[in-house]
Tab-separated table of C-alpha atoms in Angstrom:
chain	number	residue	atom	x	y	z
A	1081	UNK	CA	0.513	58.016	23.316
A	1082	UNK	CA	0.862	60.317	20.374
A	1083	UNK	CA	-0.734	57.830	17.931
A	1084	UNK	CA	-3.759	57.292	20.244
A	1085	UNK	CA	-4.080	61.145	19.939
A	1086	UNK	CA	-3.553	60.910	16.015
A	1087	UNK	CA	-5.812	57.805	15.932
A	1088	UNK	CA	-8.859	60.145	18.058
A	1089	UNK	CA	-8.040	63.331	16.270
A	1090	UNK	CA	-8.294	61.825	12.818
A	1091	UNK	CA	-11.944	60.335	13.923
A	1092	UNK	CA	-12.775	63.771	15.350
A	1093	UNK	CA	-12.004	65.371	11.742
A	1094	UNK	CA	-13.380	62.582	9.575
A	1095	UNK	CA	-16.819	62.292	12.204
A	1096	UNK	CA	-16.684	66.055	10.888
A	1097	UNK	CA	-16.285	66.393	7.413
A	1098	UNK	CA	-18.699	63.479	6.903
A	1099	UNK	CA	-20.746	63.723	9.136
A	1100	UNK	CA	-21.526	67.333	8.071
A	1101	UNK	CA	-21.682	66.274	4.486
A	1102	UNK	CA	-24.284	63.591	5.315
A	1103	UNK	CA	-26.705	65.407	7.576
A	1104	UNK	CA	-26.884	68.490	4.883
A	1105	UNK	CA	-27.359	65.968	1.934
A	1106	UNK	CA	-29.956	64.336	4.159
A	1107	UNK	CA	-31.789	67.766	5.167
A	1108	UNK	CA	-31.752	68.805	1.632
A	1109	UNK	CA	-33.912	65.339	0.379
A	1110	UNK	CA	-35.976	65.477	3.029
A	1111	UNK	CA	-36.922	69.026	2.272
A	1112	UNK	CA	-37.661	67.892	-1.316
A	1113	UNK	CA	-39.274	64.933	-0.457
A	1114	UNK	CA	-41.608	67.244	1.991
A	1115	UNK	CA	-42.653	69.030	-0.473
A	1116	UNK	CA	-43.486	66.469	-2.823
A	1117	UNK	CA	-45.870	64.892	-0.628
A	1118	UNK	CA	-47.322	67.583	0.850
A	1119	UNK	CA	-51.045	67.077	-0.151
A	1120	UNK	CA	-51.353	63.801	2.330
A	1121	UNK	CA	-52.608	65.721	6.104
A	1122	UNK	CA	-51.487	64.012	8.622
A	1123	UNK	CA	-53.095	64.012	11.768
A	1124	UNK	CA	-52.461	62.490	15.012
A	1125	UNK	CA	-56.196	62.911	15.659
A	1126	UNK	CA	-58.372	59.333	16.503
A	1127	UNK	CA	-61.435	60.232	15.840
A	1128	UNK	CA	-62.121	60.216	11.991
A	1129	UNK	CA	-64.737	63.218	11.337
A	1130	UNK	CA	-67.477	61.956	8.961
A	1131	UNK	CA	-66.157	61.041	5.458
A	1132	UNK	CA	-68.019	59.234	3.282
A	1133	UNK	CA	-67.629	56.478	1.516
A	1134	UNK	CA	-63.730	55.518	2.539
A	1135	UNK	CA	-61.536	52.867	3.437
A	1136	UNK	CA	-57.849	52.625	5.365
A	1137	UNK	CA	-55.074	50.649	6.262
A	1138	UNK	CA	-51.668	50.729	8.510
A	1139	UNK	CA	-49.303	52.377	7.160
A	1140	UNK	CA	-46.230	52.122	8.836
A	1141	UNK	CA	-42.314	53.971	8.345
A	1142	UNK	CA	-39.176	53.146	10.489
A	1143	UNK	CA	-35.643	54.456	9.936
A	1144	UNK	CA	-32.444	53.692	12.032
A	1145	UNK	CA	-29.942	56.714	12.299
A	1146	UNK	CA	-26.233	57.000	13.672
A	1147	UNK	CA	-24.449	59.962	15.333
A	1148	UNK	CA	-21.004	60.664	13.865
A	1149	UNK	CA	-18.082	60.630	15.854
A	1150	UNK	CA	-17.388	64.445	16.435
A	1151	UNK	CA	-20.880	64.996	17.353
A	1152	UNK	CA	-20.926	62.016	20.174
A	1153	UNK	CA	-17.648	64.195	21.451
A	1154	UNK	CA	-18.963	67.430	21.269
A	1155	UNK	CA	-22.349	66.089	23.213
A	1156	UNK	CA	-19.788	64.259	25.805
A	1157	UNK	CA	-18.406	67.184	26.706
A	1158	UNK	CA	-22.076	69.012	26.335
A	1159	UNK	CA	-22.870	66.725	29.786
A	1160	UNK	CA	-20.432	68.181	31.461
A	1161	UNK	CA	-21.237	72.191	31.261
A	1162	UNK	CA	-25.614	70.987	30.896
A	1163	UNK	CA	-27.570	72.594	28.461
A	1164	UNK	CA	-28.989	71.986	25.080
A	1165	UNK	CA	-27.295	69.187	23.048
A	1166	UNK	CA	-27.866	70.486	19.260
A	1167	UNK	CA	-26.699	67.180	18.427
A	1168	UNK	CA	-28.725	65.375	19.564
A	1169	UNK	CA	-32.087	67.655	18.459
A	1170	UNK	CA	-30.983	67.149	14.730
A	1171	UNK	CA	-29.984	63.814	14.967
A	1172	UNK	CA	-33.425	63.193	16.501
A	1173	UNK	CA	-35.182	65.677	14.755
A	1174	UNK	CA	-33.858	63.936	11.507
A	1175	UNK	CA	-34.876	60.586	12.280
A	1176	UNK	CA	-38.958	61.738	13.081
A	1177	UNK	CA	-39.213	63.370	9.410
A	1178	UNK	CA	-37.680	60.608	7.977
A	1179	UNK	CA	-39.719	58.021	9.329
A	1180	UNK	CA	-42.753	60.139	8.858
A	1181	UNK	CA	-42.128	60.828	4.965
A	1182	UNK	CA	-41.818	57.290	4.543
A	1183	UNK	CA	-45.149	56.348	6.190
A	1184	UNK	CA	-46.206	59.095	3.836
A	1185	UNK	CA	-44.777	57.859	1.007
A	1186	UNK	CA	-46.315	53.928	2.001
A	1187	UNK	CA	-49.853	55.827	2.390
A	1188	UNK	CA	-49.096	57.733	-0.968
A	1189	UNK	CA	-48.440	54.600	-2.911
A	1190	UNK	CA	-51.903	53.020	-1.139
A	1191	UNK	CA	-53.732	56.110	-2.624
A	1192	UNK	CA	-54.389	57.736	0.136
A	1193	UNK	CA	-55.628	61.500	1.108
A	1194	UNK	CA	-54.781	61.839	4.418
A	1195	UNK	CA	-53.257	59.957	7.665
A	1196	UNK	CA	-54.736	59.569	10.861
A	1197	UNK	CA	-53.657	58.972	14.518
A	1198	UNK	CA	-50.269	59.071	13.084
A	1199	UNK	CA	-47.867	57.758	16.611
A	1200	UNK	CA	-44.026	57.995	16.898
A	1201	UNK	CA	-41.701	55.579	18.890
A	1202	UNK	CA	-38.346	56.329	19.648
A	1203	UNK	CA	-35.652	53.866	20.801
A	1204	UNK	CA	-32.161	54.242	20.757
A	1205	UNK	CA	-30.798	50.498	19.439
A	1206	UNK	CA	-27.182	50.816	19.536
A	1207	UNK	CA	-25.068	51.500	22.449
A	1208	UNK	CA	-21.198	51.718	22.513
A	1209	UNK	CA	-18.767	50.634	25.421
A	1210	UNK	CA	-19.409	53.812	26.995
A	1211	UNK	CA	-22.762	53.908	27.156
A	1212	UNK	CA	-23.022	56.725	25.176
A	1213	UNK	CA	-26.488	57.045	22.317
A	1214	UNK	CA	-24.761	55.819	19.317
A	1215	UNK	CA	-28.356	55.389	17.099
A	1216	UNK	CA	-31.554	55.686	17.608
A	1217	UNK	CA	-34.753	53.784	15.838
A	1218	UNK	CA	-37.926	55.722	15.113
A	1219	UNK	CA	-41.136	53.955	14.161
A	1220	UNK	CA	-43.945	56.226	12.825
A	1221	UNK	CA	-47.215	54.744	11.723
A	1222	UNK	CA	-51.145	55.655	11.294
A	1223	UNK	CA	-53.783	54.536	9.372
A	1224	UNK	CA	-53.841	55.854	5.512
A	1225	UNK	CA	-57.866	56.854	4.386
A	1226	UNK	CA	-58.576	56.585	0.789
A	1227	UNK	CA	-61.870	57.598	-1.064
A	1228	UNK	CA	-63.103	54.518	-3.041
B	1173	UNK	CA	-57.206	40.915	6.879
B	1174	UNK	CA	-57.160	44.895	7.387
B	1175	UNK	CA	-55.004	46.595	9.954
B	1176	UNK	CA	-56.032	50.125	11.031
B	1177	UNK	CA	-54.671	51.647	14.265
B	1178	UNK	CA	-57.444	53.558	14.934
B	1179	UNK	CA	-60.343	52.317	16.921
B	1180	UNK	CA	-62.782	51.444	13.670
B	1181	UNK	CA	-62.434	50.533	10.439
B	1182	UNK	CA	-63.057	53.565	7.875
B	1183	UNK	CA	-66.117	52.945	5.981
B	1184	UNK	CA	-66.961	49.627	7.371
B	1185	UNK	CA	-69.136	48.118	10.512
B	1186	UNK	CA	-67.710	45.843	13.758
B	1187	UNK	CA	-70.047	43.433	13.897
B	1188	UNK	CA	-67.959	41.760	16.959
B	1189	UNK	CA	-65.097	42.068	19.042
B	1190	UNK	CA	-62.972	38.938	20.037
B	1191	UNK	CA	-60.457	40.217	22.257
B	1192	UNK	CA	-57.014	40.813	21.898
B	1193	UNK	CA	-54.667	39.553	19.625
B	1194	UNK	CA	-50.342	39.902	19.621
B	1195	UNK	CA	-47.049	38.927	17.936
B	1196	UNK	CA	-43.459	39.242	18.733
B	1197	UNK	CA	-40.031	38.239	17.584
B	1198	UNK	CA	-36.812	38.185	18.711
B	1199	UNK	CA	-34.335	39.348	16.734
B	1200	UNK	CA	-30.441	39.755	17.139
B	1201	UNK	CA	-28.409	41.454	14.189
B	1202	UNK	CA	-25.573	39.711	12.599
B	1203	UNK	CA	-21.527	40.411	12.719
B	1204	UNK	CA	-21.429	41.661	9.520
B	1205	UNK	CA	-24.369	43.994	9.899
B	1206	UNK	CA	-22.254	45.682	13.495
B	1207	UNK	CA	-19.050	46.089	11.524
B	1208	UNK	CA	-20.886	48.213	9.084
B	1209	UNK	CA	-22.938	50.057	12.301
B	1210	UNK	CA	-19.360	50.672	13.760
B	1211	UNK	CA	-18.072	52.219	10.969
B	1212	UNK	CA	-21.203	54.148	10.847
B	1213	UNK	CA	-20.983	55.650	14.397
B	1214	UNK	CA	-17.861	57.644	13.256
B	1215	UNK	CA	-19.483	58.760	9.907
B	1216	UNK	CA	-22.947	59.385	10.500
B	1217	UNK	CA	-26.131	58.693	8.547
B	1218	UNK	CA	-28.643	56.148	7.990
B	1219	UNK	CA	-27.734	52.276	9.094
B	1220	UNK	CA	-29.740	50.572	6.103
B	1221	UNK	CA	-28.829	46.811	7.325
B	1222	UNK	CA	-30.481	47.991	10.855
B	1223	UNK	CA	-33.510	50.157	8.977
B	1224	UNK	CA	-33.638	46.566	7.313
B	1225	UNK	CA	-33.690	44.110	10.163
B	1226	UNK	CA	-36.045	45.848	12.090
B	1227	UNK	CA	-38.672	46.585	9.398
B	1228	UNK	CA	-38.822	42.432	8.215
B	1229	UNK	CA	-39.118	41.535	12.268
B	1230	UNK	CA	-41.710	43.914	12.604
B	1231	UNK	CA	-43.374	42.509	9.445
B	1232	UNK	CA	-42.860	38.880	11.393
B	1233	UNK	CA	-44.563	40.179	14.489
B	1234	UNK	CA	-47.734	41.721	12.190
B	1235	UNK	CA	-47.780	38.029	10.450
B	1236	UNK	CA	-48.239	36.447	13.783
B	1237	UNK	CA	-50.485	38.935	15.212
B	1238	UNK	CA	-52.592	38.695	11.895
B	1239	UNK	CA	-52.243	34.460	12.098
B	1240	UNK	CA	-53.448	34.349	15.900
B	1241	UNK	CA	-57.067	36.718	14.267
B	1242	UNK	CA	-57.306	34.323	11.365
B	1243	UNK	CA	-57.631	31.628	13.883
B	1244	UNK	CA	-59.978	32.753	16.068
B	1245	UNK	CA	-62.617	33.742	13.091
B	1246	UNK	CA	-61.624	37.778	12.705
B	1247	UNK	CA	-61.108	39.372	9.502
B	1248	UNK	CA	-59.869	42.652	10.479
B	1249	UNK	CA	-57.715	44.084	13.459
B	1250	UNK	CA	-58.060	47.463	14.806
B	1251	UNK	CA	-56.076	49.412	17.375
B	1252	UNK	CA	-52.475	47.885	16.367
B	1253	UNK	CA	-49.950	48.812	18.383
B	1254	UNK	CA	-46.472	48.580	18.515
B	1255	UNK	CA	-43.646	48.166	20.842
B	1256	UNK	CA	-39.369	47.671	20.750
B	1257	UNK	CA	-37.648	46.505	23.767
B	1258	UNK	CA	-33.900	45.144	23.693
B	1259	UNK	CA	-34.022	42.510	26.165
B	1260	UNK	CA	-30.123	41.653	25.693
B	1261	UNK	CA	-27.038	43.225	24.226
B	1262	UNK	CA	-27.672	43.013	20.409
B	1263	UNK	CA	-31.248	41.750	20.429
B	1264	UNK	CA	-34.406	43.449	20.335
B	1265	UNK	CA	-37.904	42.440	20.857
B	1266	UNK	CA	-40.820	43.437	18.496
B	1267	UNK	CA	-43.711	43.056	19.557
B	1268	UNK	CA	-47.100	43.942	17.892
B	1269	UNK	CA	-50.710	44.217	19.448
B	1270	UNK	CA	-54.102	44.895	18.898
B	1271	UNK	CA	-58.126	43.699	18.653
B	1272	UNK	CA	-59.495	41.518	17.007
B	1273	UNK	CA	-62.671	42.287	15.363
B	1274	UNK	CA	-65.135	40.681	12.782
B	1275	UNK	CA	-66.705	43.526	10.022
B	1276	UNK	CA	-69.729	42.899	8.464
């Protein structure tokens, strides 16, 4: 018994220290990254207004994220009282702007000026024994619009 | 062969539609790729071999889509969507839609 305890409190800590280290280090290049390519709009608008001489393309981003351990227990035990699971939101919140900067990033290398009827899809793709969310898959993609 | 999601294409004419057009694959993920996932449940962060897999399948599911236009005379493809279902434990289903339409 007390190594199954030692075993589940040394993934609590290391789902912790990691896990913490990886979503700041994330947060911080995705600000960056942001901010870099800011000058592409995005829009989840379908109809184009009147433009001009253009032309587009898909553009497409995708990104697969994991929760860490300690945040999976924290959100376990979240179930049981209800409420907001803060987990979860950055986990998921994480995973949009990702997928999003790299469909910028896609429509930036194309040449473009601005994205249109950018849609998200979520699905969680990984599921442990429990049941429990252990990653989820977001797809973003729109069609880039370049001047010629 | 241009893709736009949208229900034109920017700065061009449809000349005529020819219905719809799809592609899907079924994928599973290999051993090696779920030891590295595991390990990555406890840590956190991005699962690369995953990010990976799913981007070339939906790549393979475009290439069909874009195969089945090409052989019905199109040379574009508007209103692409897609979709992800897992059908079975460790497999997931891409699957990639849209119209097929011929420009001017």
């Amino acid at each position: 018994m007390p190594i199954d305890l030692i075993v589940f409190l040394v993934l609590l800590a290391s789902g912790y220290i990691f896990g913490q280290a990886a979503e700041k280090r994330h947060y911080k290049s995705i600000f960056e990254r942001e901010k870099a390519l800011h000058g592409i709009l995005c829009s989840s608008e379908r109809h184009l207004p009147e433009m001009g001489n253009v032309e587009g393309t898909l553009v497409s981003g995708s990104v697969v994220i994991s929760i860490d351990y300690f945040k999976r227990f924290v959100a376990g035990l979240r179930n049981l009282f209800g409420g907001r699971i803060s987990a979860y939101e950055s986990l998921l919140d994480r995973a949009r702007r990702e997928a999003i900067l790299r469909m910028k990033a896609e429509a930036g290398a194309y040449g473009a000026s601005s994205v249109w009827n950018i849609r998200l899809e979520t699905s969680s793709i990984y599921k442990n024994t429990q049941g429990s969310i252990g990653s989820v898959e977001v797809l973003a993609y729109g069609t880039a619009i370049k001047f010629r | 062969m241009i893709l736009s999601n949208i229900e034109t294409i920017p700065g061009r004419t449809v000349v005529k539609h020819l219905g719809l057009v799809n592609g899907s694959t079924v994928r599973a993920k290999h051993a090696g790729r779920d030891i590295m996932a595991s390990l990555k449940n406890i840590f956190g962060g991005e699962l690369k071999g995953y990010t990976e897999l799913l981007q070339e399948s939906r790549e393979e599911a475009i290439s069909r889509m874009v195969e089945q236009a090409e052989s019905i005379g199109a040379n574009a493809v508007v209103n692409v969507r897609f979709s992800t279902s897992s059908i079975a434990a460790g497999a997931a289903e891409l699957f990639a839609y849209g119209t097929a339409v011929v420009l001017e």
